[in-house]
Coordinates of N, CA and C in Angstrom, one line a residue:
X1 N 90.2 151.3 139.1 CA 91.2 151.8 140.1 C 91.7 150.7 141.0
X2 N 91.4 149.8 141.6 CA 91.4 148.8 142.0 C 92.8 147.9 141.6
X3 N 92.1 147.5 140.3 CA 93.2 146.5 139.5 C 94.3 147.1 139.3
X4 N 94.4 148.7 139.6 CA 95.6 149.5 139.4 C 96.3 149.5 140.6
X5 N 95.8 149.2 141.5 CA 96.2 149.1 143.2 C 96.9 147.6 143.4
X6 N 96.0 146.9 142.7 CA 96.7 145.6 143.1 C 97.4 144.8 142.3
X7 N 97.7 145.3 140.9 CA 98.6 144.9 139.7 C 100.0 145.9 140.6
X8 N 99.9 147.0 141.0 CA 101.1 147.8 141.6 C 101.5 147.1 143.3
X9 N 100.6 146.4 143.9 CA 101.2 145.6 145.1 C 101.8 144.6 144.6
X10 N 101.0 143.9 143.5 CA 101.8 142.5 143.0 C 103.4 143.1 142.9
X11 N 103.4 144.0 141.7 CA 104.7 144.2 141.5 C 105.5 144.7 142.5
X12 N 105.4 145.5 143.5 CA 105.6 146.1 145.1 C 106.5 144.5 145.2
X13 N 105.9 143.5 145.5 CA 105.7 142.1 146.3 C 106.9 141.6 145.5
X14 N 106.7 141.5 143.9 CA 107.7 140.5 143.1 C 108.8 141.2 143.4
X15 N 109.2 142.7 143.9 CA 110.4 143.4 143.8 C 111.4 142.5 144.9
X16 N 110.5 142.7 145.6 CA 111.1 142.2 147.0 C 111.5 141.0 147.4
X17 N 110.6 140.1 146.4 CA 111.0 138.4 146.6 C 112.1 138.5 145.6
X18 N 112.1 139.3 144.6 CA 113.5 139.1 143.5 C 114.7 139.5 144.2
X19 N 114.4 140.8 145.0 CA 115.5 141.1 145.6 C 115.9 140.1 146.9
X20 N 115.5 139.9 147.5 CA 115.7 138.6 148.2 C 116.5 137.5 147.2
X21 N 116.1 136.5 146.7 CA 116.6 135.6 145.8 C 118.0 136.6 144.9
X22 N 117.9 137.5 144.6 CA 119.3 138.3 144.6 C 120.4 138.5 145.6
X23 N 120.1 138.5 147.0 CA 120.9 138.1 148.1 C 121.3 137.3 148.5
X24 N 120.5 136.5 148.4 CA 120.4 135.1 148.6 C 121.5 134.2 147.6
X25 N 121.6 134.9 146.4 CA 122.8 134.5 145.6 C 123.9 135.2 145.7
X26 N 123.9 136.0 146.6 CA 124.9 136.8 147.0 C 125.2 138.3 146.5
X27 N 124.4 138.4 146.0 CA 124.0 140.0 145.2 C 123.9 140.9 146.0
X28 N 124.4 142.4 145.9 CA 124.3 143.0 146.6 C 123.3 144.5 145.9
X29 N 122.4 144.8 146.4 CA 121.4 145.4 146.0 C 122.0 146.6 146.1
X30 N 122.0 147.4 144.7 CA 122.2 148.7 144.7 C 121.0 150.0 145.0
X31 N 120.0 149.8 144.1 CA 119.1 150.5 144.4 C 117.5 149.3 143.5
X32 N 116.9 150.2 144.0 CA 115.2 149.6 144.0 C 114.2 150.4 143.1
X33 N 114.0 150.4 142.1 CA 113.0 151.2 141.6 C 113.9 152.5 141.3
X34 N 114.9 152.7 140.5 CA 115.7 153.5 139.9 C 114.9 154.1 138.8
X35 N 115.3 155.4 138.9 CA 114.4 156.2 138.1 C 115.4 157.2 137.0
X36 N 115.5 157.3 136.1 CA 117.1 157.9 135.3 C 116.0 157.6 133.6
X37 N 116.8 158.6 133.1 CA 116.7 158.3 131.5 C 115.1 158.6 131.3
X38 N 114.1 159.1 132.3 CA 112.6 158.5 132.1 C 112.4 157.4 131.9
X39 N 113.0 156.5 132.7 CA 112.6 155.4 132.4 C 112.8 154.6 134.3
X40 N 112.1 153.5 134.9 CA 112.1 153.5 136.1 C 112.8 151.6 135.8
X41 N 114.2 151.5 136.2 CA 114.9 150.2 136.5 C 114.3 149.6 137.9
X42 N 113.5 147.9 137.8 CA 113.4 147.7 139.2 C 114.6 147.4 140.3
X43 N 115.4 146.9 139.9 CA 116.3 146.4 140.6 C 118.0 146.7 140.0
X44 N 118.6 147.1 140.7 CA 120.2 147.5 140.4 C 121.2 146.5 141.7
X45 N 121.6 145.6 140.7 CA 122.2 144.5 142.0 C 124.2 144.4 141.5
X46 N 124.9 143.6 142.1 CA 126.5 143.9 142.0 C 126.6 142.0 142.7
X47 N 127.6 141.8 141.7 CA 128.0 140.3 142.8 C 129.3 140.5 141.7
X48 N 130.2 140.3 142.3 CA 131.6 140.1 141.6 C 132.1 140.6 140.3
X49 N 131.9 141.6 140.7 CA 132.2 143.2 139.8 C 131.5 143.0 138.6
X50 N 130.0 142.6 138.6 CA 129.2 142.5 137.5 C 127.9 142.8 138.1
X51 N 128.1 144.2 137.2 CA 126.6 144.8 137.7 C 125.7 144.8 136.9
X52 N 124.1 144.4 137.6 CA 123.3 143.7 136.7 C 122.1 144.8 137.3
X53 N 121.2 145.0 135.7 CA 120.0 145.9 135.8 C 118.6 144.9 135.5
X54 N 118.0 145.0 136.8 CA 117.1 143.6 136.4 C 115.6 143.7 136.4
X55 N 115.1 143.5 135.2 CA 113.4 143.5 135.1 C 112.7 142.4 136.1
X56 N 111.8 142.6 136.8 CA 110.9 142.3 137.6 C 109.4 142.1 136.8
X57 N 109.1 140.8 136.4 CA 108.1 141.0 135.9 C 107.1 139.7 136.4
X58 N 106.0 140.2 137.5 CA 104.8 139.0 137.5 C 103.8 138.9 137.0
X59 N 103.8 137.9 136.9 CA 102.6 137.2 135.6 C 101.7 136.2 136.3
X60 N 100.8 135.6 135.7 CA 99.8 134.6 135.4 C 100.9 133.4 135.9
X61 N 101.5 133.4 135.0 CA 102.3 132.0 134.8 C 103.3 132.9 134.2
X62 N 104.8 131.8 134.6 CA 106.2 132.7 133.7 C 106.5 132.8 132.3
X63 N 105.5 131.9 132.0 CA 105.8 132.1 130.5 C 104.9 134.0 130.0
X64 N 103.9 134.0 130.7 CA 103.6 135.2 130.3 C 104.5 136.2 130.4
X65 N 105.3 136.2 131.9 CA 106.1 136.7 132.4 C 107.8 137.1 131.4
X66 N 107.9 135.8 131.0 CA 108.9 136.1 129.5 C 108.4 136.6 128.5
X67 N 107.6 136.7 128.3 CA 106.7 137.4 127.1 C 106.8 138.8 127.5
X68 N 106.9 139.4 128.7 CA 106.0 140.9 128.7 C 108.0 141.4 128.8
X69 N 109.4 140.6 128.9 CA 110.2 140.9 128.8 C 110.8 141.5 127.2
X70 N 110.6 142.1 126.7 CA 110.5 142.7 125.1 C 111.6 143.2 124.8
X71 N 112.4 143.1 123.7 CA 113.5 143.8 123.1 C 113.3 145.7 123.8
X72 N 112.0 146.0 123.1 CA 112.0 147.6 123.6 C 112.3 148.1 124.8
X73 N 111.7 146.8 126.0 CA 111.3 146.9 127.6 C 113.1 147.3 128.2
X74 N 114.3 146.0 127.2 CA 115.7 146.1 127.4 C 116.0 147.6 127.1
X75 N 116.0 147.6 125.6 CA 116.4 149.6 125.0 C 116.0 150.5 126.4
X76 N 114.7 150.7 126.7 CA 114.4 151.2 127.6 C 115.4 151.1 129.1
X77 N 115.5 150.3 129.7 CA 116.7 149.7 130.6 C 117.8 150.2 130.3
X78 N 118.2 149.8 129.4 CA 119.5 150.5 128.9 C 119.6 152.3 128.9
X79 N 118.6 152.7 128.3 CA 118.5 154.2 128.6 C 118.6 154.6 130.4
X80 N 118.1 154.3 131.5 CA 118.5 154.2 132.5 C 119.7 153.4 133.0
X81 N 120.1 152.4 132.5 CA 121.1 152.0 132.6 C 122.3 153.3 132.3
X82 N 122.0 153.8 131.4 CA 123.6 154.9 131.0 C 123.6 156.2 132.1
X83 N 122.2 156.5 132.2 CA 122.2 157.2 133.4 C 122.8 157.1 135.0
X84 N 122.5 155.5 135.2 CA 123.0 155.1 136.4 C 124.7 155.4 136.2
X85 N 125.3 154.6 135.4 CA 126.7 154.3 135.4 C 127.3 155.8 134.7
X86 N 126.8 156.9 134.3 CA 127.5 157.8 134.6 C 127.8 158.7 135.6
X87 N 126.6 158.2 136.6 CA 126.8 158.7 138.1 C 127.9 157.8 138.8
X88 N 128.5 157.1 138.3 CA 129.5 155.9 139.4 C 131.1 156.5 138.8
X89 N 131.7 156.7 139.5 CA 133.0 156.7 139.7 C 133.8 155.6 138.9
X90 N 133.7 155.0 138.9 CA 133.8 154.1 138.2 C 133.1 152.7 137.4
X91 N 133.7 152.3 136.3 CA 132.9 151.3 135.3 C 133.5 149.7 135.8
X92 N 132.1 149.8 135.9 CA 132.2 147.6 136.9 C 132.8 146.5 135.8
X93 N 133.2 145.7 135.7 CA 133.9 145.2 134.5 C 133.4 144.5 134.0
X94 N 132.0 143.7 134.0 CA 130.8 143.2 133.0 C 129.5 144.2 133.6
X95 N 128.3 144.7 132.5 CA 127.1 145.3 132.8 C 126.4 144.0 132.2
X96 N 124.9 144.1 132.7 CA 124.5 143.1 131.8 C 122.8 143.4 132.4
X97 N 122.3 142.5 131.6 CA 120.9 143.4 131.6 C 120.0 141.6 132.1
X98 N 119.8 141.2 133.4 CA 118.4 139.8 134.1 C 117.3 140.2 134.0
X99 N 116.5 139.3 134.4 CA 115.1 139.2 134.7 C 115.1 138.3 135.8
X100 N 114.0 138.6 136.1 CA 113.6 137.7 137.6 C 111.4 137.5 137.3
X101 N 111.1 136.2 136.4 CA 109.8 136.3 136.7 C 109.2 135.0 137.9
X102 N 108.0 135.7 138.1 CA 107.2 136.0 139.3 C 105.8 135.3 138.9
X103 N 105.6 134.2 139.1 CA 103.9 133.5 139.0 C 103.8 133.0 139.7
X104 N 102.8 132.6 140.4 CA 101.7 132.3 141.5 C 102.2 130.6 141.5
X105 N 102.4 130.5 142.8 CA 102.7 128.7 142.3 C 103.8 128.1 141.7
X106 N 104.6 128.8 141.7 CA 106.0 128.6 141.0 C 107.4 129.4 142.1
X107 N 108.7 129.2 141.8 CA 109.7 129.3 142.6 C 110.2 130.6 141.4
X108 N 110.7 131.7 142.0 CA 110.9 133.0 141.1 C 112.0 132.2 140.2
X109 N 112.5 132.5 138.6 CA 113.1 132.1 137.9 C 114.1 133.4 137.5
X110 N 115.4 133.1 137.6 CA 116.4 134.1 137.4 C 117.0 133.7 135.9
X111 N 116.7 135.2 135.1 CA 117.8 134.4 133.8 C 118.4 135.8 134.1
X112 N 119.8 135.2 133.5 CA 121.0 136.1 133.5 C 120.8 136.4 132.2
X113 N 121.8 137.6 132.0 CA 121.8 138.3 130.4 C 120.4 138.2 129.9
X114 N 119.5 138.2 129.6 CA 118.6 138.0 129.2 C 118.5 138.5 127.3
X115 N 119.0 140.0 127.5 CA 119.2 140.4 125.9 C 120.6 141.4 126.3
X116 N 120.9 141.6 125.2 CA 122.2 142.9 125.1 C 121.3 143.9 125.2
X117 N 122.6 144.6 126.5 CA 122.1 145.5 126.7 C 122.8 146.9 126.3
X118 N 122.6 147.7 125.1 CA 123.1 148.5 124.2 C 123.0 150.1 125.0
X119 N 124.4 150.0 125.1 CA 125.0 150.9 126.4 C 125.8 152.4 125.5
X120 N 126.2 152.1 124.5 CA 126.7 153.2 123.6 C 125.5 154.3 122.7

């Protein structure tokens, strides 16, 4: 129970340093822990009509952290992703699917696009 407490603060912790470093690039944070599709998005961000659905994942080290980013983990995303954007009024004119990983000792690492994110 424990490790379940503190694997869930870590991630609590990486949300927030990501979303930070999301501002900080001038991003504007839509929502936090988005929940649509049965599936829960951590971060929903916007910077120049490109709205981005972004995995939050801390690790060991970031290479673990790329690793736990998985084709299925995107599909999934994307299932919440269609959810989100049919609640919006309107469609932003690039979607695209980041990561942001999170290891101990290291500066958070932002990749853009990371995989297609299959929206149809």
């Amino acid at each position: 129970m424990r490790d379940r407490r503190a694997a869930f603060l870590l991630g609590h912790d990486a949300e927030f340093w990501a979303a930070m470093l999301l501002r900080l690039k001038g991003y504007s944070i839509h929502a936090r822990r988005f929940q649509g599709g049965g599936v829960e998005i951590d971060l929903i961000a916007e910077r120049f009509g490109t709205l981005v659905f972004v995995e939050v994942k801390a690790r060991a080290d970031l290479g673990s952290a790329l690793a736990a980013v998985t084709p299925e983990k995107i599909r999934r995303i994307a299932r919440g992703a269609r959810v989100y954007l049919a609640g919006r009024a309107r469609m932003p004119r690039i979607v695209r699917c980041d990561a942001i990983l999170i290891a101990p000792g290291h500066l958070p690492r932002h990749i853009e696009a990371i995989g297609e994110l299959p929206l149809d």
